[in-house]
């Protein structure tokens, strides 16, 4: 694929997404800023980027989604005074398993067939298998990012990678719950046959509708400006 085809493809995908981050700062710059703020080592940055590389090449929309979910998860972690490192790593790496999903399925904007939906489910355990042995704690957390939705998955979780304390075992699903909020919020900005285009207010309504157990936190996240109803005007 040449450069102009690449740009055309990117523009096409961008038109399928309602931007909500102020374009004054690019997404990669925002991530670099977080790397700096959290004091993430060069080796760890390289590790994160290496795991993201296959989805960056295969589907840049999924790649950008991963960066934004990393950014939002970190903000949520900071807001609730829990481990923002754990949430940033899990957020940015949550969909790495989609590197093994067919590109046609990733780019699907029509309604998914039951086969597509079944295929995509594998990305959670695929991601876990990819990350284990390098980012173990992120691997544990990402297992939970689709567990809280209706028809959540995977039904059966792999055995924990380590003998965690009871406290840590409690925190893993909690981090997964926070990550799921960031994931759904970003996903609702995607224009597809199921949703969209939605306004910021409509997205907010759906966030409350889909996450009734997190009503108080959601209200606080919107009050705090971590989630907003802002969308970048289309030029
Ligand atoms: Fe996912
Ligand atoms: Fe996601």
PDB file of N, CA and C in Angstrom, residues 179-220:
ATOM      1  N   UNK A 179     -11.452  -0.247  33.704  1.00  0.00           N
ATOM      2  CA  UNK A 179     -11.018  -0.346  32.303  1.00  0.00           C
ATOM      3  C   UNK A 179     -12.226  -0.489  31.378  1.00  0.00           C
ATOM      4  N   UNK A 180     -13.211  -1.278  31.802  1.00  0.00           N
ATOM      5  CA  UNK A 180     -14.401  -1.489  30.971  1.00  0.00           C
ATOM      6  C   UNK A 180     -15.153  -0.179  30.748  1.00  0.00           C
ATOM      7  N   UNK A 181     -15.168   0.693  31.760  1.00  0.00           N
ATOM      8  CA  UNK A 181     -15.831   1.991  31.590  1.00  0.00           C
ATOM      9  C   UNK A 181     -15.132   2.803  30.505  1.00  0.00           C
ATOM     10  N   UNK A 182     -13.799   2.855  30.579  1.00  0.00           N
ATOM     11  CA  UNK A 182     -13.028   3.610  29.582  1.00  0.00           C
ATOM     12  C   UNK A 182     -13.243   3.029  28.188  1.00  0.00           C
ATOM     13  N   UNK A 183     -13.265   1.703  28.123  1.00  0.00           N
ATOM     14  CA  UNK A 183     -13.412   1.003  26.842  1.00  0.00           C
ATOM     15  C   UNK A 183     -14.765   1.322  26.197  1.00  0.00           C
ATOM     16  N   UNK A 184     -15.823   1.221  26.979  1.00  0.00           N
ATOM     17  CA  UNK A 184     -17.169   1.463  26.440  1.00  0.00           C
ATOM     18  C   UNK A 184     -17.331   2.934  26.050  1.00  0.00           C
ATOM     19  N   UNK A 185     -16.821   3.816  26.901  1.00  0.00           N
ATOM     20  CA  UNK A 185     -16.926   5.252  26.596  1.00  0.00           C
ATOM     21  C   UNK A 185     -16.290   5.545  25.236  1.00  0.00           C
ATOM     22  N   UNK A 186     -15.086   5.019  25.027  1.00  0.00           N
ATOM     23  CA  UNK A 186     -14.416   5.272  23.740  1.00  0.00           C
ATOM     24  C   UNK A 186     -15.171   4.602  22.592  1.00  0.00           C
ATOM     25  N   UNK A 187     -15.609   3.371  22.818  1.00  0.00           N
ATOM     26  CA  UNK A 187     -16.286   2.622  21.750  1.00  0.00           C
ATOM     27  C   UNK A 187     -17.582   3.304  21.306  1.00  0.00           C
ATOM     28  N   UNK A 188     -18.242   3.995  22.218  1.00  0.00           N
ATOM     29  CA  UNK A 188     -19.501   4.662  21.854  1.00  0.00           C
ATOM     30  C   UNK A 188     -19.283   5.846  20.910  1.00  0.00           C
ATOM     31  N   UNK A 189     -18.028   6.264  20.762  1.00  0.00           N
ATOM     32  CA  UNK A 189     -17.719   7.343  19.814  1.00  0.00           C
ATOM     33  C   UNK A 189     -17.491   6.817  18.404  1.00  0.00           C
ATOM     34  N   UNK A 190     -17.518   5.495  18.291  1.00  0.00           N
ATOM     35  CA  UNK A 190     -17.320   4.899  16.981  1.00  0.00           C
ATOM     36  C   UNK A 190     -18.672   4.852  16.263  1.00  0.00           C
ATOM     37  N   UNK A 191     -18.661   5.235  14.998  1.00  0.00           N
ATOM     38  CA  UNK A 191     -19.911   5.228  14.237  1.00  0.00           C
ATOM     39  C   UNK A 191     -20.043   3.883  13.547  1.00  0.00           C
ATOM     40  N   UNK A 192     -21.077   3.152  13.906  1.00  0.00           N
ATOM     41  CA  UNK A 192     -21.306   1.868  13.242  1.00  0.00           C
ATOM     42  C   UNK A 192     -22.801   1.634  13.106  1.00  0.00           C
ATOM     43  N   UNK A 193     -23.140   0.475  12.590  1.00  0.00           N
ATOM     44  CA  UNK A 193     -24.551   0.219  12.310  1.00  0.00           C
ATOM     45  C   UNK A 193     -25.379   0.173  13.594  1.00  0.00           C
ATOM     46  N   UNK A 194     -24.731  -0.209  14.693  1.00  0.00           N
ATOM     47  CA  UNK A 194     -25.464  -0.349  15.950  1.00  0.00           C
ATOM     48  C   UNK A 194     -25.689   1.027  16.588  1.00  0.00           C
ATOM     49  N   UNK A 195     -24.616   1.808  16.662  1.00  0.00           N
ATOM     50  CA  UNK A 195     -24.703   3.127  17.274  1.00  0.00           C
ATOM     51  C   UNK A 195     -24.086   4.170  16.362  1.00  0.00           C
ATOM     52  N   UNK A 196     -24.737   5.264  16.274  1.00  0.00           N
ATOM     53  CA  UNK A 196     -24.048   6.397  15.731  1.00  0.00           C
ATOM     54  C   UNK A 196     -24.561   6.913  14.412  1.00  0.00           C
ATOM     55  N   UNK A 197     -24.157   8.172  14.185  1.00  0.00           N
ATOM     56  CA  UNK A 197     -23.349   8.966  15.100  1.00  0.00           C
ATOM     57  C   UNK A 197     -24.165   9.459  16.301  1.00  0.00           C
ATOM     58  N   UNK A 198     -23.566   9.360  17.471  1.00  0.00           N
ATOM     59  CA  UNK A 198     -24.235   9.805  18.692  1.00  0.00           C
ATOM     60  C   UNK A 198     -23.645  11.151  19.108  1.00  0.00           C
ATOM     61  N   UNK A 199     -24.449  11.972  19.747  1.00  0.00           N
ATOM     62  CA  UNK A 199     -23.906  13.213  20.307  1.00  0.00           C
ATOM     63  C   UNK A 199     -23.264  12.868  21.655  1.00  0.00           C
ATOM     64  N   UNK A 200     -22.484  13.805  22.172  1.00  0.00           N
ATOM     65  CA  UNK A 200     -21.869  13.598  23.487  1.00  0.00           C
ATOM     66  C   UNK A 200     -22.911  13.329  24.562  1.00  0.00           C
ATOM     67  N   UNK A 201     -24.038  14.013  24.484  1.00  0.00           N
ATOM     68  CA  UNK A 201     -25.113  13.822  25.476  1.00  0.00           C
ATOM     69  C   UNK A 201     -25.727  12.428  25.359  1.00  0.00           C
ATOM     70  N   UNK A 202     -25.883  11.969  24.119  1.00  0.00           N
ATOM     71  CA  UNK A 202     -26.456  10.626  23.922  1.00  0.00           C
ATOM     72  C   UNK A 202     -25.492   9.559  24.456  1.00  0.00           C
ATOM     73  N   UNK A 203     -24.206   9.794  24.261  1.00  0.00           N
ATOM     74  CA  UNK A 203     -23.196   8.846  24.770  1.00  0.00           C
ATOM     75  C   UNK A 203     -23.253   8.809  26.300  1.00  0.00           C
ATOM     76  N   UNK A 204     -23.388   9.979  26.885  1.00  0.00           N
ATOM     77  CA  UNK A 204     -23.471  10.055  28.355  1.00  0.00           C
ATOM     78  C   UNK A 204     -24.676   9.254  28.853  1.00  0.00           C
ATOM     79  N   UNK A 205     -25.798   9.450  28.195  1.00  0.00           N
ATOM     80  CA  UNK A 205     -27.007   8.691  28.578  1.00  0.00           C
ATOM     81  C   UNK A 205     -26.747   7.187  28.503  1.00  0.00           C
ATOM     82  N   UNK A 206     -26.100   6.763  27.429  1.00  0.00           N
ATOM     83  CA  UNK A 206     -25.851   5.325  27.262  1.00  0.00           C
ATOM     84  C   UNK A 206     -24.858   4.818  28.315  1.00  0.00           C
ATOM     85  N   UNK A 207     -23.900   5.645  28.673  1.00  0.00           N
ATOM     86  CA  UNK A 207     -22.946   5.226  29.709  1.00  0.00           C
ATOM     87  C   UNK A 207     -23.684   4.906  31.011  1.00  0.00           C
ATOM     88  N   UNK A 208     -24.641   5.747  31.366  1.00  0.00           N
ATOM     89  CA  UNK A 208     -25.403   5.505  32.592  1.00  0.00           C
ATOM     90  C   UNK A 208     -26.340   4.293  32.429  1.00  0.00           C
ATOM     91  N   UNK A 209     -26.881   4.181  31.231  1.00  0.00           N
ATOM     92  CA  UNK A 209     -27.807   3.068  30.964  1.00  0.00           C
ATOM     93  C   UNK A 209     -27.081   1.722  31.020  1.00  0.00           C
ATOM     94  N   UNK A 210     -25.880   1.670  30.451  1.00  0.00           N
ATOM     95  CA  UNK A 210     -25.142   0.398  30.363  1.00  0.00           C
ATOM     96  C   UNK A 210     -24.401   0.052  31.654  1.00  0.00           C
ATOM     97  N   UNK A 211     -24.194   1.055  32.517  1.00  0.00           N
ATOM     98  CA  UNK A 211     -23.366   0.820  33.713  1.00  0.00           C
ATOM     99  C   UNK A 211     -24.075   1.291  34.981  1.00  0.00           C
ATOM    100  N   UNK A 212     -25.283   0.738  35.243  1.00  0.00           N
ATOM    101  CA  UNK A 212     -26.047   1.244  36.394  1.00  0.00           C
ATOM    102  C   UNK A 212     -25.330   1.035  37.724  1.00  0.00           C
ATOM    103  N   UNK A 213     -24.447   0.033  37.795  1.00  0.00           N
ATOM    104  CA  UNK A 213     -23.712  -0.214  39.045  1.00  0.00           C
ATOM    105  C   UNK A 213     -22.661   0.862  39.314  1.00  0.00           C
ATOM    106  N   UNK A 214     -22.333   1.664  38.308  1.00  0.00           N
ATOM    107  CA  UNK A 214     -21.272   2.664  38.467  1.00  0.00           C
ATOM    108  C   UNK A 214     -21.809   4.092  38.356  1.00  0.00           C
ATOM    109  N   UNK A 215     -23.084   4.257  38.716  1.00  0.00           N
ATOM    110  CA  UNK A 215     -23.731   5.554  38.537  1.00  0.00           C
ATOM    111  C   UNK A 215     -22.984   6.695  39.252  1.00  0.00           C
ATOM    112  N   UNK A 216     -22.579   6.441  40.484  1.00  0.00           N
ATOM    113  CA  UNK A 216     -21.936   7.514  41.260  1.00  0.00           C
ATOM    114  C   UNK A 216     -20.580   7.862  40.642  1.00  0.00           C
ATOM    115  N   UNK A 217     -19.782   6.838  40.359  1.00  0.00           N
ATOM    116  CA  UNK A 217     -18.467   7.093  39.768  1.00  0.00           C
ATOM    117  C   UNK A 217     -18.620   7.792  38.415  1.00  0.00           C
ATOM    118  N   UNK A 218     -19.559   7.340  37.594  1.00  0.00           N
ATOM    119  CA  UNK A 218     -19.762   7.972  36.288  1.00  0.00           C
ATOM    120  C   UNK A 218     -20.096   9.455  36.443  1.00  0.00           C
ATOM    121  N   UNK A 219     -20.980   9.748  37.393  1.00  0.00           N
ATOM    122  CA  UNK A 219     -21.341  11.151  37.638  1.00  0.00           C
ATOM    123  C   UNK A 219     -20.101  11.950  37.990  1.00  0.00           C
ATOM    124  N   UNK A 220     -19.253  11.373  38.837  1.00  0.00           N
ATOM    125  CA  UNK A 220     -18.026  12.077  39.239  1.00  0.00           C
ATOM    126  C   UNK A 220     -17.054  12.232  38.074  1.00  0.00           C
TER     127      UNK A 220
END
